[in-house]
Coordinates of N, CA and C in Angstrom, one line a residue:
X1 N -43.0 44.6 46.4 CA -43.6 44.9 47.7 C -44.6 46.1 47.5
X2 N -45.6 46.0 48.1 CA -47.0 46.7 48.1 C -46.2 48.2 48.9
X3 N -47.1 49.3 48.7 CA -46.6 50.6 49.8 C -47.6 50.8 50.2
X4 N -48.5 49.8 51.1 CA -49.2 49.5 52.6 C -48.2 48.8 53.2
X5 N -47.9 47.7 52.7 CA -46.7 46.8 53.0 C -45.3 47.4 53.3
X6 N -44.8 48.2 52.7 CA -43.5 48.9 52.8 C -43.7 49.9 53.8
X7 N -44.9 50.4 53.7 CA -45.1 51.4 55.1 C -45.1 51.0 55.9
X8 N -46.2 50.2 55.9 CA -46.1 49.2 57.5 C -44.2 48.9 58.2
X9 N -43.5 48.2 57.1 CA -42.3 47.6 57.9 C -41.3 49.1 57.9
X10 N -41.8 49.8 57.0 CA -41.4 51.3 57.9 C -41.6 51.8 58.9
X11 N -42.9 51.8 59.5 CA -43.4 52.4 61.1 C -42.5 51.5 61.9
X12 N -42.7 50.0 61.6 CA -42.6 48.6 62.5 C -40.7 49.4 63.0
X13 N -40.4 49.9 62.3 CA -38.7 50.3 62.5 C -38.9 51.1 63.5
X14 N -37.9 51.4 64.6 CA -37.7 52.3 65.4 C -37.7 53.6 64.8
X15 N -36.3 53.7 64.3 CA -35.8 55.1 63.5 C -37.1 55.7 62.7
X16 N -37.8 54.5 61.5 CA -38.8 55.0 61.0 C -40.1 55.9 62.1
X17 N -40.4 55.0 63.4 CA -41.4 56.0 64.1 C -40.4 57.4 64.4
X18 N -39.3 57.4 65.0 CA -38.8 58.5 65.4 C -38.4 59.7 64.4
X19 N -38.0 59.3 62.9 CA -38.4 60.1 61.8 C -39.6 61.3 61.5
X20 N -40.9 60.3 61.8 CA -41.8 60.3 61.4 C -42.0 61.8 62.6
X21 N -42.2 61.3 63.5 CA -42.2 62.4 64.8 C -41.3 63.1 64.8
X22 N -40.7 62.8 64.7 CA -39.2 64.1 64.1 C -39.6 64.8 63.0
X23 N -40.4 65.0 62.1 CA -40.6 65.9 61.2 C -42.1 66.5 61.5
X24 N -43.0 65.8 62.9 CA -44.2 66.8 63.4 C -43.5 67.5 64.5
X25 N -43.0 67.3 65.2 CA -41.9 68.3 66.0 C -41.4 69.4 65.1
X26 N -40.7 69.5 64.4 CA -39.8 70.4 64.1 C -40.8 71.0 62.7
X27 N -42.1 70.3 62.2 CA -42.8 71.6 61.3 C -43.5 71.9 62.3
X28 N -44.6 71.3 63.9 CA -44.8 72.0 64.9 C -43.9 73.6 65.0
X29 N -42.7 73.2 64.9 CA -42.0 73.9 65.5 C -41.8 75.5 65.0
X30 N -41.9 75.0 63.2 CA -41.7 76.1 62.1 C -43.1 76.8 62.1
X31 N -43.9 76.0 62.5 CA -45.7 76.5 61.5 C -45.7 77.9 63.2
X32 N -45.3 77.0 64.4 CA -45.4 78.4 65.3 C -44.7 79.7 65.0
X33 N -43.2 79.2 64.6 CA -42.4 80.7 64.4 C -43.1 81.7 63.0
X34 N -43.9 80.9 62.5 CA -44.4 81.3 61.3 C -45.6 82.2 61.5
X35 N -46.7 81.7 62.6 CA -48.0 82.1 63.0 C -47.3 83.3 63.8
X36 N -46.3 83.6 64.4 CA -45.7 84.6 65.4 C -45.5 85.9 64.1
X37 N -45.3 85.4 62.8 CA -44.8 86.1 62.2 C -45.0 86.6 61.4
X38 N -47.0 86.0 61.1 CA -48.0 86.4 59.8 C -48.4 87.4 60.4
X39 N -48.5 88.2 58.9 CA -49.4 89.1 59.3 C -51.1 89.4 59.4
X40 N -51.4 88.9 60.8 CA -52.7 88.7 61.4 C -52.8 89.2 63.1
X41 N -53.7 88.8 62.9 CA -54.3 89.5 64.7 C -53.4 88.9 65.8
X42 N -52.7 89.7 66.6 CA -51.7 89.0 67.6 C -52.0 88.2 68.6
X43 N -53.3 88.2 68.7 CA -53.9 87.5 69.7 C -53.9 86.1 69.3
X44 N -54.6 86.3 68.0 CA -54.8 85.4 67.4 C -53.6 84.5 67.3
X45 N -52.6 84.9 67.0 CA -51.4 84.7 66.2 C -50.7 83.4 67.5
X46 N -50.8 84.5 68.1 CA -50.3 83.7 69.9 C -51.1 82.8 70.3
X47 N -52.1 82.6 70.0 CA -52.5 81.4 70.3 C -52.6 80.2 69.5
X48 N -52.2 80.4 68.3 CA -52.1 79.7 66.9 C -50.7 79.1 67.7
X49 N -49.7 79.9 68.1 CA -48.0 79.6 68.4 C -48.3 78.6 69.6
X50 N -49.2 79.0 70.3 CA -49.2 78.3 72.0 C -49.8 76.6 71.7
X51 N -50.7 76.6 70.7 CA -51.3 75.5 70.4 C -50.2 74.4 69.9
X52 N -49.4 75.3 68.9 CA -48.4 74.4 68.1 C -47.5 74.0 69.2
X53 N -46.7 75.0 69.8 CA -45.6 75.0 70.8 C -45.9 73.5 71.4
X54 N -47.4 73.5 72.1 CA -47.3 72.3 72.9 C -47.6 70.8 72.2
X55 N -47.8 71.0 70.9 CA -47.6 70.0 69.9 C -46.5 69.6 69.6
X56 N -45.7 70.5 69.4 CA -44.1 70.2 69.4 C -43.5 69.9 70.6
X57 N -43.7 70.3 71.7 CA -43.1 69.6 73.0 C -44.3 67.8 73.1
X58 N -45.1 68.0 73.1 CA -45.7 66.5 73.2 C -44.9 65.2 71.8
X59 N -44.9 66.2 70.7 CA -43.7 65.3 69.9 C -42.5 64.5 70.2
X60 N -42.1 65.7 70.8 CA -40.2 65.6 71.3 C -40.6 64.9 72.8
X61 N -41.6 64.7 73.7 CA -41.6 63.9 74.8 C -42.0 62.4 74.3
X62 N -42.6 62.3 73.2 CA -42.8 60.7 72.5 C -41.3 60.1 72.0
X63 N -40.1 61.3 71.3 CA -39.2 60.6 70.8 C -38.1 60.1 71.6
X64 N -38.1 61.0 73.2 CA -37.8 60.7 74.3 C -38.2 59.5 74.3
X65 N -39.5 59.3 75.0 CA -39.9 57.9 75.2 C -39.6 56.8 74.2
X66 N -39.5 56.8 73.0 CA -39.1 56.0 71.8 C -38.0 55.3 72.4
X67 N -36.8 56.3 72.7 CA -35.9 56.2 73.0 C -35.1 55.6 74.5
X68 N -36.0 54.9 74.9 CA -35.9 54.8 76.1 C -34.9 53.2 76.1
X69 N -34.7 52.2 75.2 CA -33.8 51.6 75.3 C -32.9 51.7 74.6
X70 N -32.6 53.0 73.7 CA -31.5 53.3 73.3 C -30.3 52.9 73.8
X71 N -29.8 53.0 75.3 CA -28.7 52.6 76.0 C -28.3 51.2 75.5
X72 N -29.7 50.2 75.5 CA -29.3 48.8 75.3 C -28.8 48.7 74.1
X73 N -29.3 49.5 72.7 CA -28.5 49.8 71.2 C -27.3 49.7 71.4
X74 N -27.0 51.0 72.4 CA -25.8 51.8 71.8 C -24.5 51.0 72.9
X75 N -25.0 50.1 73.6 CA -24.2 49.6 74.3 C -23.7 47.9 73.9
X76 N -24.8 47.7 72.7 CA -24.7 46.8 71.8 C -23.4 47.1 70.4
X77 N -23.6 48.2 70.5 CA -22.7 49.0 69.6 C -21.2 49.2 69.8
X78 N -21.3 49.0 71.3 CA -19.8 48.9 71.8 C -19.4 47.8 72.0
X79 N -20.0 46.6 72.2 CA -19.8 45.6 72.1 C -19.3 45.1 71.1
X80 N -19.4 45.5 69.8 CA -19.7 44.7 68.7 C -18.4 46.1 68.0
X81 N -17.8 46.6 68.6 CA -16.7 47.6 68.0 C -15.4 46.9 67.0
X82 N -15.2 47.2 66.3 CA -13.7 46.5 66.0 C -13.3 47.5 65.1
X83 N -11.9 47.3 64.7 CA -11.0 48.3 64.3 C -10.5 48.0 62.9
X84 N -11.3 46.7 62.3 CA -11.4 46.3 61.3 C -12.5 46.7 60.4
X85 N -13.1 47.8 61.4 CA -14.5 48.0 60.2 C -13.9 49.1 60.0
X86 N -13.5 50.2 60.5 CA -13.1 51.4 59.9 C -11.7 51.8 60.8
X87 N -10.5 51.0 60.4 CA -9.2 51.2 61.0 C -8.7 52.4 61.1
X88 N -9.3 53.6 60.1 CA -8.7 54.8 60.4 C -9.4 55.8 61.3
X89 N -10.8 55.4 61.5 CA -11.7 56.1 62.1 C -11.7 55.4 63.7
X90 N -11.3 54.5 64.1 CA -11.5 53.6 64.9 C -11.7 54.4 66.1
X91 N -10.7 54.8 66.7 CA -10.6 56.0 68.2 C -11.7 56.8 67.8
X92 N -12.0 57.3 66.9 CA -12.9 58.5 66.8 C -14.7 57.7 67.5
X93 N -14.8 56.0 66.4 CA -16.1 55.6 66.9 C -16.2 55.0 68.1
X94 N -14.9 54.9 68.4 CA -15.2 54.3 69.8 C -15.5 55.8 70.9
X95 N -14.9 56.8 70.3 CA -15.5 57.7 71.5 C -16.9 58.5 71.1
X96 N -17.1 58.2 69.4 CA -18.5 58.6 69.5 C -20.0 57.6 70.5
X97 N -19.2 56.0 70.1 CA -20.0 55.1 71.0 C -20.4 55.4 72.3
X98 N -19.3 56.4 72.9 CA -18.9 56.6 74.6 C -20.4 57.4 74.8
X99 N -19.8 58.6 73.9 CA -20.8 59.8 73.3 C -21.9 59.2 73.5
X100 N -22.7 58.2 73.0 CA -23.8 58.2 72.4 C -24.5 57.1 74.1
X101 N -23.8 56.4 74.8 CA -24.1 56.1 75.8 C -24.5 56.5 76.6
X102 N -23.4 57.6 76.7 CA -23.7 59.0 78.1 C -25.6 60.1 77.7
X103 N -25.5 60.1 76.6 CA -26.3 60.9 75.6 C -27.9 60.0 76.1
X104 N -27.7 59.1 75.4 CA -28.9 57.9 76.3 C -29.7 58.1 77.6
X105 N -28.3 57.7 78.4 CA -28.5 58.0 79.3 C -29.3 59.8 80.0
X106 N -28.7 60.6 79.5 CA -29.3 61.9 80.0 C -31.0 61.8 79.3
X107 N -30.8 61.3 78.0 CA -32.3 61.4 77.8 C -33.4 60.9 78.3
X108 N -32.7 59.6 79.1 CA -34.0 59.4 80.2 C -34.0 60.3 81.2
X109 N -32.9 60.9 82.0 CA -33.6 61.7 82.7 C -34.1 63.0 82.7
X110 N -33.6 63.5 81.3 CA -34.6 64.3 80.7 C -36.0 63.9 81.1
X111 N -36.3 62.5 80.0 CA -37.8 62.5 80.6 C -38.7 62.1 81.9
X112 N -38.0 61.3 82.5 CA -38.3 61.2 83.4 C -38.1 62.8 84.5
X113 N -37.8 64.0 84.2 CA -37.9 64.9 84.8 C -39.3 65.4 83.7
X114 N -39.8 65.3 82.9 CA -40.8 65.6 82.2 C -42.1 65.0 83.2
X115 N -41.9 64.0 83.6 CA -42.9 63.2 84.3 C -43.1 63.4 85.6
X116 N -42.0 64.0 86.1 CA -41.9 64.3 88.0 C -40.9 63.6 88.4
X117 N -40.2 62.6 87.9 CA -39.7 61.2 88.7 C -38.5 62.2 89.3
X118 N -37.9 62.6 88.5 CA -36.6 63.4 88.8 C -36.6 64.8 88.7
X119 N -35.4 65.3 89.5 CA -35.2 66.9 89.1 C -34.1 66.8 87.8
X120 N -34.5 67.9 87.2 CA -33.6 68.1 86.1 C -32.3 69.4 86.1
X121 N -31.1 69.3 86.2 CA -30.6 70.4 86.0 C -30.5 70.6 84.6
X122 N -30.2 72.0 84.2 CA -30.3 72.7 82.9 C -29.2 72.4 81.9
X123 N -27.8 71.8 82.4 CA -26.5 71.7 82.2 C -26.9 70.6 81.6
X124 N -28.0 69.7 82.2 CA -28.1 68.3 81.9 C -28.5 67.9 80.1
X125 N -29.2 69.0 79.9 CA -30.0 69.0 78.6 C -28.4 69.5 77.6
X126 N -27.5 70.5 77.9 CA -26.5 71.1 77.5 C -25.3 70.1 76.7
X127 N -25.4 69.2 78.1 CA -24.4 68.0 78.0 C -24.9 66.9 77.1
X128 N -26.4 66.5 76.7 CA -27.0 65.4 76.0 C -26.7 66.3 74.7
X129 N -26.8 67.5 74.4 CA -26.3 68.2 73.1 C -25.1 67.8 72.4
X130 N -24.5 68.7 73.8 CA -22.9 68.6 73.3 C -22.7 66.9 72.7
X131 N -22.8 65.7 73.4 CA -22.9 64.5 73.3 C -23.5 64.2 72.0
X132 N -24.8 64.6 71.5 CA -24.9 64.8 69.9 C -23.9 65.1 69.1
X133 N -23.6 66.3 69.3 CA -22.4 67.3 68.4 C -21.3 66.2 68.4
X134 N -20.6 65.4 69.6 CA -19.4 64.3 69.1 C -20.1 63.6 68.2
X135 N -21.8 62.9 68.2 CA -21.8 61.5 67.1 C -21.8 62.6 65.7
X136 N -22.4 63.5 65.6 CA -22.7 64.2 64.1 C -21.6 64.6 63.4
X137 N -20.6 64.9 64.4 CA -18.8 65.0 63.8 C -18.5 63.9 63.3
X138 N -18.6 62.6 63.8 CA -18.2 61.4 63.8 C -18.7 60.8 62.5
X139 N -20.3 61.2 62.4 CA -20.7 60.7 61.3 C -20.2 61.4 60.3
X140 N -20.5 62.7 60.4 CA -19.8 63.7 58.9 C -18.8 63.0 58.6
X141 N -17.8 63.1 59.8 CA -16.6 62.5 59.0 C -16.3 61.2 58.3
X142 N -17.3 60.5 58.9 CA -17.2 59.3 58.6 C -17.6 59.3 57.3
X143 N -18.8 60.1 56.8 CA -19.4 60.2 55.4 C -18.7 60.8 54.0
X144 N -18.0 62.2 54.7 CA -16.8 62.4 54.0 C -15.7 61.5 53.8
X145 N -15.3 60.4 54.8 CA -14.5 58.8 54.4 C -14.6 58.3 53.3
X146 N -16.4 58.3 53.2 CA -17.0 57.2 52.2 C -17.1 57.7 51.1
X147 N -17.4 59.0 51.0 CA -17.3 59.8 49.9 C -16.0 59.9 48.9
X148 N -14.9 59.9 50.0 CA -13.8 60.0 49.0 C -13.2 58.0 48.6
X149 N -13.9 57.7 49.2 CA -13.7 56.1 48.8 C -14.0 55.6 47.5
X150 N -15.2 56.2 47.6 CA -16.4 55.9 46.4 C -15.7 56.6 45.4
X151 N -15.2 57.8 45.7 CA -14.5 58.6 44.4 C -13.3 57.9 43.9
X152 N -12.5 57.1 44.9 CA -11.4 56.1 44.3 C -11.7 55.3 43.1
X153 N -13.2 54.4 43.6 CA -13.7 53.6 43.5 C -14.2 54.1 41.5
X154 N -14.8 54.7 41.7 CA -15.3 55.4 40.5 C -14.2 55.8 39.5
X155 N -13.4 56.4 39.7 CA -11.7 56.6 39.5 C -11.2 55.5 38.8
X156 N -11.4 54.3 39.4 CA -10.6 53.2 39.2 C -11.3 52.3 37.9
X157 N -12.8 52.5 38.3 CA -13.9 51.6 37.1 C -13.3 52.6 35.6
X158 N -13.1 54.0 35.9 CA -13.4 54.8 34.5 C -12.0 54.5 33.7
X159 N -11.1 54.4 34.5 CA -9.7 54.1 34.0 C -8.9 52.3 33.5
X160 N -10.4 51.0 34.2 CA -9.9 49.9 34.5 C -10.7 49.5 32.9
X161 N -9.4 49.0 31.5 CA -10.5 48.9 30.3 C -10.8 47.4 30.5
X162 N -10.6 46.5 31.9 CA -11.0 45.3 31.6 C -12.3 45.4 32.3
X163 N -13.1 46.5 32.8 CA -14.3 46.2 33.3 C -15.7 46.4 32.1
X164 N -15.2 46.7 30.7 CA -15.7 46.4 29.5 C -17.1 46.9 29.8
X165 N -18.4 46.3 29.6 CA -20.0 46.5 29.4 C -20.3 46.3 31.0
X166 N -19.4 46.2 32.0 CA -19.8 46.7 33.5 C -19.8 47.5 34.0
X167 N -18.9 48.1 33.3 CA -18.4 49.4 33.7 C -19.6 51.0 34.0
X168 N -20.9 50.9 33.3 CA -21.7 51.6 33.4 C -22.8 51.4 34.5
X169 N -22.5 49.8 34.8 CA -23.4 49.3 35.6 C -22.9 49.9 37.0
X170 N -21.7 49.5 37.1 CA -20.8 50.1 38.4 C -20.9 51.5 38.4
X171 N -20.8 52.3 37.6 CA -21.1 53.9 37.5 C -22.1 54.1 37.9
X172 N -23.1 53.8 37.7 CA -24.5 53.8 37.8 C -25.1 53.7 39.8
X173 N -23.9 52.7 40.0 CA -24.5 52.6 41.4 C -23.8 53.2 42.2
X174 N -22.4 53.4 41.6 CA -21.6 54.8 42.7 C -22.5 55.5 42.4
X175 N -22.9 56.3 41.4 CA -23.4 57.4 41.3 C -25.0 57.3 42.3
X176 N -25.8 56.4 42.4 CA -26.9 56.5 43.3 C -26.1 56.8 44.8
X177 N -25.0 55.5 45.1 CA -24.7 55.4 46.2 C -24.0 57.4 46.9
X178 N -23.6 57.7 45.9 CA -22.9 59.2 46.1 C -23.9 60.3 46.7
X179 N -25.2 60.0 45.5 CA -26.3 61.1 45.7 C -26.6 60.7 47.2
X180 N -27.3 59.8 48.4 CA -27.2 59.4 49.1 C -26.5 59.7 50.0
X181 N -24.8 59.8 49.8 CA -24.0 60.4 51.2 C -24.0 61.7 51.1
X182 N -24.1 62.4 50.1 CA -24.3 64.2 49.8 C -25.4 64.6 50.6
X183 N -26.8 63.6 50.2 CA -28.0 63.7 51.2 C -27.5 63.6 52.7
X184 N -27.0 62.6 53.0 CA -26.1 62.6 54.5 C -25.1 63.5 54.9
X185 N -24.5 64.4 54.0 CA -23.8 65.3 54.6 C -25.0 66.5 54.8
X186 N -26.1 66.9 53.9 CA -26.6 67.9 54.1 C -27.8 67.5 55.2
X187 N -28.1 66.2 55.6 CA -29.1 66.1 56.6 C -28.0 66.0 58.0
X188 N -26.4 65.7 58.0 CA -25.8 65.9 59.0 C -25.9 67.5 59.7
X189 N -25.6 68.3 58.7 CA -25.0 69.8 58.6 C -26.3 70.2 59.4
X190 N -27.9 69.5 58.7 CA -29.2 70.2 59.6 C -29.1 70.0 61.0
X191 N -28.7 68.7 60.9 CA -29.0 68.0 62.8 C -28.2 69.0 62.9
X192 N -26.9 69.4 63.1 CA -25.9 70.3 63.5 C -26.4 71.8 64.1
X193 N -26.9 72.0 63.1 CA -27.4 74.0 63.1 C -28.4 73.4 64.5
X194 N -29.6 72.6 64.5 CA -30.4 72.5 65.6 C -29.8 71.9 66.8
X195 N -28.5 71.0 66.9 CA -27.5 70.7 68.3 C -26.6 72.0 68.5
X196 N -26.2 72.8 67.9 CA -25.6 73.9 68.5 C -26.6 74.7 68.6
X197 N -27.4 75.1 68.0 CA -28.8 76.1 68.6 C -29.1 75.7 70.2
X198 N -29.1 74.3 70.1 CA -29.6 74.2 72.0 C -28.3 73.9 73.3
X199 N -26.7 74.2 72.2 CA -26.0 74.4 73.2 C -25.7 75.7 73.6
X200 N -25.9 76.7 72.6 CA -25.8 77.8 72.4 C -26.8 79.0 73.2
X201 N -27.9 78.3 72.6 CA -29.1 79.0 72.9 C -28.9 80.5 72.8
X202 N -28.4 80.6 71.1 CA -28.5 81.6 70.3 C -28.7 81.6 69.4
X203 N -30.1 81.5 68.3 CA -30.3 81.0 67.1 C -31.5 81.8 66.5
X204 N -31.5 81.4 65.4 CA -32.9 82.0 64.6 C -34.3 80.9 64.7
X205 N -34.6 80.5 65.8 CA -35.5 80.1 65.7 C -36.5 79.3 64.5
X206 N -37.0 80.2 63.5 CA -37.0 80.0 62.3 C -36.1 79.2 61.0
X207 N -34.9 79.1 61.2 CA -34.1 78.6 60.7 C -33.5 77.5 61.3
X208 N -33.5 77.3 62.4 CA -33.4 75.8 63.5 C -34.3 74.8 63.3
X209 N -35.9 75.8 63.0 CA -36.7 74.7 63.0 C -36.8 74.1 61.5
X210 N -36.8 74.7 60.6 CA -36.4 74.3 59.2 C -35.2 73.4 58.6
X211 N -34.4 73.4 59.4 CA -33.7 72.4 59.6 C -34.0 71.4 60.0
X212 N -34.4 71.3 61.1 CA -35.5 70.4 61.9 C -36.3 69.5 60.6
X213 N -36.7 70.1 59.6 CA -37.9 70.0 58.7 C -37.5 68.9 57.5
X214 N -36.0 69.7 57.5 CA -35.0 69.0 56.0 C -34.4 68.0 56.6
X215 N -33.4 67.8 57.7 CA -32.8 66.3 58.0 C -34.0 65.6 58.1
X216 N -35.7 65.9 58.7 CA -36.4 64.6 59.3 C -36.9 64.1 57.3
X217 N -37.1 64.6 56.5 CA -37.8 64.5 55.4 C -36.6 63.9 54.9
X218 N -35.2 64.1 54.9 CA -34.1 63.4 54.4 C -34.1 62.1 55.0
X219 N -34.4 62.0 56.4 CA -33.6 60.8 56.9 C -34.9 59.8 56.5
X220 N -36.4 60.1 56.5 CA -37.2 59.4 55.9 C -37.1 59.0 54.7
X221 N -36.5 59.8 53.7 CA -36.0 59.3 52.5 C -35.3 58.5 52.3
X222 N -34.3 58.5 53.3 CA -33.0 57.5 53.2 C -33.5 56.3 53.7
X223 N -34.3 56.1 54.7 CA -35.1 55.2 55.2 C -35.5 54.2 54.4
X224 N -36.9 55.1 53.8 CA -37.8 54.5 53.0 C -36.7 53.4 51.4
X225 N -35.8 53.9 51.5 CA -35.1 53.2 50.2 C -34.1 52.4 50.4
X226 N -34.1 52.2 51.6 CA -33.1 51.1 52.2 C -34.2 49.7 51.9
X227 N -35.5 49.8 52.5 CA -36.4 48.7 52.2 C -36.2 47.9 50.8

């Protein structure tokens, strides 16, 4: 596959545009806390930050909009639940599913309060967080699951002597497949620091947005190599 070709069916993905926007939001986000912070003319400096600021809010109101049949996803997601895909996790994804419904939902009227349609209370934005924070537990843990699975798994090839001249080959793909959920644990941990920074709304700004920076450049990574 060509990489005009592979890009292309990258954009054509949901997640891939929201990635993509997700990492000019949140270096929007850094390059402002940064211009606040060079040392240069303050005038200057502030209007360097005001420029970016509303670059980064016009970002984050496109991923809004992206997201706008998210509900029909994640309601497809409940539909299709069973306790056969991950029997020990089961209760946990079924209430991250709940999570991620309700979460949906607030993000439209998030934006449709961006637009005028609605009023927005402040709790409302609080509560689509918090509703993050259940899926990103959910996933961690779920990735920590896979992690110690794979280590069984790996475990079992190094000790099994009838897997003979396979046995490296199988090594070889735990070991990609491992690097990969490590990447997922540390692009979960980023979403994290930036969903409690906006439940909180006590943070380093600077370090929120850098996070911001590392899960969207991760999750396009992980993206791009799934193709």
């Amino acid at each position: 596959m060509s990489l005009p070709d592979k890009a292309s069916r990258y954009i054509a993905q949901w997640d891939g545009k929201d990635k993509i926007v997700k990492l000019g939001q949140y270096t929007a986000r850094l390059l402002a806390y940064m211009a606040l912070h060079a040392p240069m003319d303050k005038k200057r400096a502030a209007n360097y930050a005001t420029q970016l600021t509303k670059m980064e809010a016009s970002f984050s109101d496109a991923r809004r909009a992206f997201r706008l049949g998210g509900i029909v996803r994640e309601y497809n997601n409940y539909l299709n639940l069973s306790p056969k895909r991950n029997p020990d996790l089961y209760w946990f994804e079924e209430i991250q599913v709940y999570a991620a419904m309700v979460m949906e939902c607030l993000e439209f009227v998030i934006w449709a309060s961006k637009i005028k349609i609605m009023t927005l209370h402040p709790r409302w934005i609080k509560l689509s967080d918090s509703m993050w924070l259940v899926r990103l537990v959910y996933a961690l843990t779920l990735t920590f699951s896979q992690l110690s699975t794979l280590k069984r798994k790996t475990l079992s090839h190094l000790t099994d002597k009838d897997n003979g001249r396979h046995a490296s080959q199988h090594l070889a793909e735990y070991e990609q497949q491992r690097r990969m959920l490590v990447l997922s644990v540390v692009r979960i941990l980023a979403d994290m620091a930036v969903c409690v920074s906006g439940i909180i709304e006590r943070s380093h700004k600077g370090f929120t947005a850098a996070c911001g920076v590392v899960s969207s450049i991760i999750g396009i990574y992980q993206g791009w190599k799934k193709l």
